Amino acid sequence: MSALMQTTIQAYLDNMPDFHDDPTLELACQLIARPSLTPQDQGCQAMMCARLEAIGFTIEHLRFDDVDNFWARRGNDGPLIAFAGHTDVVPTGPEKNWQSPPFTPTFTDGKLYGRGAADMKGSLACMVVASERFIVAHPDHKGSIAFLITSDEEGPSINGTVKVIEHLEARDEKITWCLVGEPSSTERVGDVIKNGRRGSLNGRLRVLGKQGHVAYPQLAANPIHLATAALNELCHREWDNGNDHFPPTTFQISNMQSGSGAENVIPGDLDIMFNFRFSTESTEDGLKQQVISLLDQHGLNYELVWRLSGLPFLTAAGELVDAARSAIKAITGEDTTLSTSGGTSDGRFIAPTGAQVVELGPLNATIHQINEHVDMEDLKTLSLVYEDILKTLLAR
């Protein structure tokens, strides 16, 4: 980010009196003001690192390809609780449709507007400020606190958290508990926390036919017609029944393309993209085998490429889940609900190391939308919840 842009942002923030009595809101605004479209970071991580260094964290900058990441740790002993999150945001869409510029943090009717307010710069601010308060009150806390922050969560997620975890695993540095700041709440902050996620398996299928004239179908092979029965069966198959923690596995076609654009040409191939969101009752290999078997039964000539986005994971009741539930109850009075619904998160890269993983953040009602926003009081509350979790797990 240029010096001119930094000066402009700071001048704007200095003229916003609403947050100066609350460090969480102030930091959230400073982060939102940086247009960190994935995989750009635009100085967000440097700002966080400066705050963390000031309270005794050792910072390790980890850049992989075009992605900025950092690992910050305070303490050398276990147990280790890590805050995990991302500074990158999704594109804004047409800025003219926003009620205020998406990278100009704006307060309206008790809400903070801006791209990343809920997903997840608000959570990052809550994490940092909660750690600052906790360390002031408990400078000799047990164990260690860490931050694992990436700018590659909203993108392909290949040079971010997964690479940092590989780096930590290579030197046998283990996370005991991980608190991911993804927006998990639905109606009130803390009403839902994610203690697991479904797996995500993607497929790219090309059904091969033979191009020809629509008036002479006997001389062609229409791949759309050939694939219809198989696709219908895939869409209506019951893959599993789920279990107490996960809903049943689902299959969805997300893209389908075929044809030359001409009305009188039978296409020569059909390209399909599909996705499984799968529970622990199904496996990657099992789903692949079922799809291949079905396509073969229908006698299709096809090419199929798979990509696994993440395996399902679950953190059962234990220290981290109990600490989160207790903190939410103490601060909000809310009896939280455990859930594994929704999309994937970077928790899928952390859980396989043996860490207990919980996702807890603000309301998700406006994430990735025009006029993304978060309630100002919710950020203050969330910061207190994070601090209470630290107290429960690490205070002497």
XYZ file of C-alpha atoms in Angstrom:
396
model
C 0.000 0.000 0.000
C 1.315 3.426 -0.953
C 2.257 6.026 1.648
C -0.381 8.335 0.149
C -3.104 5.730 0.577
C -2.027 5.062 4.179
C -2.118 8.782 4.935
C -5.551 9.126 3.347
C -6.934 6.178 5.311
C -5.516 7.454 8.596
C -6.896 10.953 7.993
C -10.324 9.461 7.408
C -10.154 7.273 10.518
C -8.980 10.166 12.678
C -12.193 11.989 11.820
C -14.444 9.142 12.974
C -15.140 9.729 16.677
C -17.475 6.778 17.109
C -14.882 4.129 17.863
C -12.086 5.926 19.661
C -13.294 4.655 23.030
C -13.182 1.054 21.811
C -9.953 -0.501 20.524
C -11.778 -3.419 18.881
C -13.835 -1.161 16.637
C -10.834 1.022 15.901
C -8.712 -1.908 14.752
C -11.600 -3.387 12.759
C -11.955 -0.092 10.880
C -8.221 0.113 10.211
C -8.306 -3.391 8.715
C -11.467 -2.846 6.649
C -9.957 0.320 5.161
C -7.295 -1.766 3.409
C -8.546 -3.224 0.107
C -7.116 -6.688 0.627
C -8.787 -8.516 -2.239
C -7.601 -12.119 -2.209
C -4.721 -12.933 -2.235
C -3.556 -9.414 -1.400
C -2.956 -8.416 2.195
C -2.382 -4.670 1.729
C -0.635 -4.196 5.062
C -3.250 -5.806 7.311
C -0.839 -8.411 8.634
C 1.882 -5.833 9.336
C -0.603 -3.894 11.434
C -1.574 -6.990 13.401
C 2.047 -8.048 13.841
C 3.015 -4.662 15.266
C 0.282 -4.982 17.892
C 1.278 -8.541 18.741
C 5.010 -7.797 18.954
C 4.217 -5.055 21.460
C 2.754 -7.657 23.851
C 5.532 -10.211 23.546
C 4.757 -12.289 20.457
C 7.538 -13.547 18.218
C 6.566 -13.090 14.575
C 7.433 -15.436 11.738
C 6.520 -14.131 8.278
C 5.801 -16.991 5.879
C 5.321 -16.059 2.227
C 4.481 -18.830 -0.210
C 4.313 -17.808 -3.872
C 2.110 -14.683 -3.915
C 0.502 -15.266 -0.505
C 1.440 -13.552 2.755
C 1.031 -15.509 5.982
C 2.356 -15.155 9.475
C 2.758 -17.298 12.562
C 3.023 -15.391 15.832
C 3.624 -17.080 19.172
C 3.908 -15.942 22.776
C 5.340 -18.605 25.037
C 7.320 -21.774 24.477
C 5.384 -24.343 26.455
C 2.153 -26.220 25.940
C -0.741 -26.219 25.813
C -0.938 -23.936 22.785
C -4.094 -22.086 21.741
C -3.996 -20.563 18.268
C -6.274 -17.944 16.765
C -6.659 -18.633 13.041
C -8.038 -16.329 10.378
C -7.547 -14.498 7.105
C -6.970 -10.926 5.998
C -8.101 -11.404 2.390
C -11.643 -10.602 1.295
C -13.815 -11.438 -1.698
C -14.462 -8.895 -4.481
C -16.973 -6.176 -3.693
C -19.230 -6.457 -6.702
C -20.458 -3.174 -8.230
C -19.366 -0.478 -5.793
C -22.195 1.766 -6.972
C -24.608 -0.670 -5.322
C -23.082 -0.163 -1.875
C -24.651 2.424 0.416
C -21.103 3.527 1.269
C -17.753 2.675 -0.357
C -16.865 -0.931 0.569
C -13.384 -0.053 1.834
C -14.521 3.030 3.714
C -15.597 1.713 7.124
C -18.889 3.404 7.920
C -21.093 3.432 11.019
C -24.857 3.514 10.434
C -27.567 2.675 12.974
C -25.163 0.847 15.263
C -23.642 -1.242 12.493
C -20.198 -1.188 10.927
C -20.304 -1.445 7.119
C -17.453 -2.499 4.863
C -16.088 -5.468 2.958
C -14.674 -7.880 5.519
C -16.603 -6.456 8.488
C -18.066 -9.907 9.188
C -15.738 -12.105 7.134
C -13.463 -11.725 8.870
C -11.641 -8.533 9.774
C -14.028 -7.944 12.647
C -12.992 -11.264 14.175
C -9.286 -10.472 13.662
C -9.697 -7.240 15.607
C -11.506 -9.119 18.376
C -8.694 -11.686 18.590
C -5.916 -9.116 18.854
C -7.659 -6.903 21.406
C -8.783 -9.886 23.489
C -5.173 -11.097 23.599
C -3.951 -7.639 24.603
C -6.373 -7.443 27.524
C -5.664 -11.003 28.615
C -1.891 -10.566 28.591
C -2.072 -7.321 30.560
C -4.104 -9.153 33.209
C -2.169 -12.433 32.991
C 1.405 -11.726 31.851
C 2.630 -15.065 33.225
C -0.157 -17.176 31.717
C 0.176 -20.907 31.233
C 1.203 -22.407 27.916
C 1.322 -20.351 24.722
C -0.885 -18.188 22.517
C -0.424 -18.082 18.753
C -1.883 -16.466 15.633
C -2.029 -18.260 12.275
C -3.086 -15.676 9.697
C -3.239 -16.006 5.902
C -4.297 -13.968 2.877
C -5.351 -17.042 0.885
C -8.577 -18.256 2.490
C -10.996 -16.706 0.002
C -8.890 -17.859 -2.963
C -7.596 -21.282 -3.983
C -6.261 -21.943 -0.457
C -3.092 -23.633 -1.649
C -0.417 -21.234 -0.367
C -2.007 -20.212 2.897
C -2.970 -22.100 6.041
C -2.204 -25.495 4.537
C 1.404 -24.440 3.854
C 1.812 -22.894 7.305
C 0.579 -26.115 8.887
C 3.043 -28.124 6.801
C 5.783 -25.766 8.023
C 4.774 -26.269 11.658
C 4.393 -30.025 11.292
C 7.879 -30.290 9.787
C 9.335 -29.031 13.067
C 6.769 -30.877 15.214
C 5.138 -27.702 16.532
C 1.649 -28.740 17.594
C -1.501 -26.708 18.193
C -3.577 -27.951 21.113
C -6.653 -25.774 20.568
C -7.513 -23.644 17.550
C -10.142 -20.915 17.503
C -11.083 -19.943 13.925
C -12.830 -16.583 13.613
C -15.163 -17.490 10.753
C -18.642 -15.925 11.069
C -20.542 -18.795 12.694
C -23.427 -16.984 14.385
C -26.886 -16.852 12.803
C -29.225 -14.582 14.802
C -27.225 -13.565 17.890
C -23.499 -13.570 18.425
C -22.451 -16.906 19.878
C -25.726 -18.721 19.210
C -23.924 -21.187 16.925
C -20.361 -22.440 16.913
C -18.939 -24.827 14.347
C -17.196 -27.831 15.856
C -16.700 -29.555 12.523
C -17.243 -29.280 8.794
C -18.327 -31.577 6.011
C -15.824 -32.751 3.451
C -15.808 -31.217 -0.031
C -15.031 -33.271 -3.142
C -15.154 -31.676 -6.606
C -15.431 -33.404 -9.958
C -14.962 -32.182 -13.540
C -16.702 -34.523 -15.932
C -16.520 -34.397 -19.733
C -18.943 -36.659 -21.572
C -17.744 -37.328 -25.102
C -20.162 -37.632 -28.019
C -20.024 -36.903 -31.734
C -20.892 -33.570 -33.312
C -23.376 -33.528 -36.142
C -26.376 -31.903 -37.794
C -29.609 -31.888 -35.811
C -31.457 -33.159 -38.881
C -29.288 -36.286 -38.997
C -29.080 -37.490 -35.382
C -28.342 -41.032 -36.550
C -24.937 -39.759 -37.728
C -24.092 -38.092 -34.409
C -24.026 -38.890 -30.690
C -25.533 -36.212 -28.467
C -23.609 -36.198 -25.156
C -26.426 -34.316 -23.398
C -28.917 -37.034 -24.262
C -26.424 -39.763 -23.427
C -25.641 -38.296 -19.977
C -29.166 -37.384 -18.878
C -30.097 -40.701 -17.271
C -26.793 -40.974 -15.409
C -26.982 -37.387 -14.161
C -30.545 -37.896 -13.008
C -29.465 -40.933 -11.024
C -26.549 -39.050 -9.482
C -28.856 -36.213 -8.447
C -31.373 -38.524 -6.774
C -29.088 -41.102 -5.173
C -29.021 -41.338 -1.381
C -25.321 -41.362 -0.559
C -25.640 -41.810 3.195
C -27.991 -40.899 6.041
C -25.581 -38.663 7.936
C -25.222 -39.111 11.687
C -25.696 -37.261 14.963
C -23.099 -34.659 13.957
C -23.487 -34.388 10.169
C -26.421 -34.111 7.752
C -26.567 -36.587 4.849
C -24.045 -36.243 2.055
C -25.253 -34.094 -0.852
C -24.431 -34.017 -4.571
C -24.857 -30.821 -6.594
C -24.118 -29.921 -10.207
C -22.696 -26.405 -10.249
C -21.863 -25.892 -13.945
C -22.907 -27.462 -17.238
C -21.688 -26.361 -20.658
C -22.178 -27.772 -24.129
C -22.897 -26.765 -27.699
C -21.470 -24.395 -30.275
C -24.162 -21.766 -29.895
C -25.750 -22.778 -33.180
C -29.339 -24.053 -33.251
C -28.691 -26.776 -35.794
C -25.554 -28.450 -34.401
C -25.517 -31.448 -32.099
C -22.662 -30.848 -29.618
C -19.635 -33.072 -29.499
C -19.064 -32.963 -25.757
C -20.637 -31.947 -22.447
C -18.653 -30.393 -19.592
C -20.005 -30.715 -16.046
C -18.710 -29.528 -12.693
C -20.149 -31.095 -9.555
C -19.514 -31.195 -5.830
C -20.069 -33.539 -2.907
C -20.435 -32.141 0.596
C -19.933 -35.329 2.530
C -20.302 -36.528 6.080
C -18.069 -38.904 7.990
C -20.410 -41.695 6.878
C -18.889 -41.479 3.387
C -15.290 -41.467 2.202
C -13.507 -39.790 -0.675
C -12.640 -43.109 -2.312
C -16.114 -44.526 -1.767
C -17.808 -41.577 -3.469
C -15.398 -41.707 -6.389
C -15.992 -45.422 -6.891
C -19.767 -45.007 -6.848
C -19.680 -42.237 -9.472
C -17.325 -44.137 -11.764
C -19.378 -47.315 -11.435
C -22.579 -45.469 -12.303
C -21.057 -43.737 -15.343
C -19.673 -47.061 -16.575
C -23.051 -48.762 -16.110
C -24.563 -46.187 -18.459
C -21.892 -46.902 -21.062
C -20.634 -43.336 -21.260
C -17.425 -42.302 -22.935
C -16.023 -39.767 -20.501
C -13.080 -38.062 -18.829
C -13.196 -37.334 -15.092
C -10.845 -35.286 -12.915
C -11.210 -35.049 -9.129
C -10.141 -32.393 -6.617
C -10.497 -32.816 -2.867
C -11.047 -29.484 -1.102
C -11.037 -31.000 2.368
C -11.969 -34.005 4.451
C -14.701 -33.823 7.072
C -13.581 -33.144 10.623
C -15.212 -33.058 14.025
C -14.108 -31.724 17.398
C -16.073 -33.572 20.047
C -16.914 -32.142 23.439
C -13.705 -31.354 25.307
C -11.688 -28.477 26.722
C -12.094 -26.103 23.770
C -15.787 -26.732 23.124
C -16.489 -26.497 26.855
C -14.495 -23.263 27.190
C -16.318 -21.697 24.232
C -19.727 -22.705 25.529
C -18.902 -21.422 29.008
C -17.597 -18.086 27.693
C -20.629 -17.519 25.474
C -22.971 -18.272 28.366
C -21.068 -16.009 30.755
C -20.857 -13.033 28.380
C -24.127 -13.279 26.435
C -26.362 -15.608 28.443
C -26.714 -17.675 25.265
C -26.877 -21.478 25.238
C -24.882 -22.120 22.089
C -25.634 -24.761 19.478
C -22.928 -26.954 17.952
C -23.100 -27.269 14.172
C -21.176 -28.746 11.244
C -23.243 -27.049 8.526
C -22.056 -24.536 5.936
C -19.087 -24.471 3.608
C -15.474 -25.365 4.183
C -12.998 -23.361 6.236
C -9.283 -23.474 6.925
C -10.107 -25.580 9.968
C -9.947 -28.524 7.543
C -6.167 -28.090 7.338
C -5.655 -27.731 11.081
C -7.864 -30.500 12.483
C -5.895 -33.398 10.907
C -2.876 -32.452 13.065
C -4.835 -33.522 16.149
C -5.827 -30.035 17.241
C -9.257 -29.346 18.697
C -10.867 -26.823 16.326
C -13.841 -24.539 16.886
C -15.163 -21.772 14.639
C -16.672 -18.828 16.489
C -17.366 -15.447 14.957
C -20.014 -12.796 14.257
C -23.273 -13.160 12.342
C -22.948 -14.576 8.833
C -26.119 -12.980 7.406
C -24.301 -10.513 5.103
C -20.987 -12.208 4.322
C -19.897 -11.940 0.658
C -22.857 -9.627 0.025
C -23.290 -6.020 -1.020
C -23.376 -3.833 2.121
C -21.650 -6.419 4.296
C -21.861 -5.306 7.914
C -21.607 -6.335 11.534
C -23.256 -5.003 14.656
C -20.828 -2.823 16.601
C -21.925 -4.290 19.927
C -21.419 -7.805 18.562
C -17.733 -7.092 17.975
C -17.347 -5.823 21.523
C -19.126 -8.922 22.808
C -17.091 -11.306 20.661
C -13.847 -9.809 21.922
C -14.970 -10.429 25.507
C -15.906 -14.019 24.635
C -12.449 -14.642 23.139
C -10.842 -13.171 26.252
C -12.920 -15.396 28.520
C -11.853 -18.483 26.533
C -8.213 -17.493 27.055
C -8.864 -17.098 30.792
C -10.496 -20.502 31.062
C -7.726 -22.311 29.201
C -4.540 -20.428 30.152
C -5.010 -18.261 33.265
C -3.038 -19.447 36.258
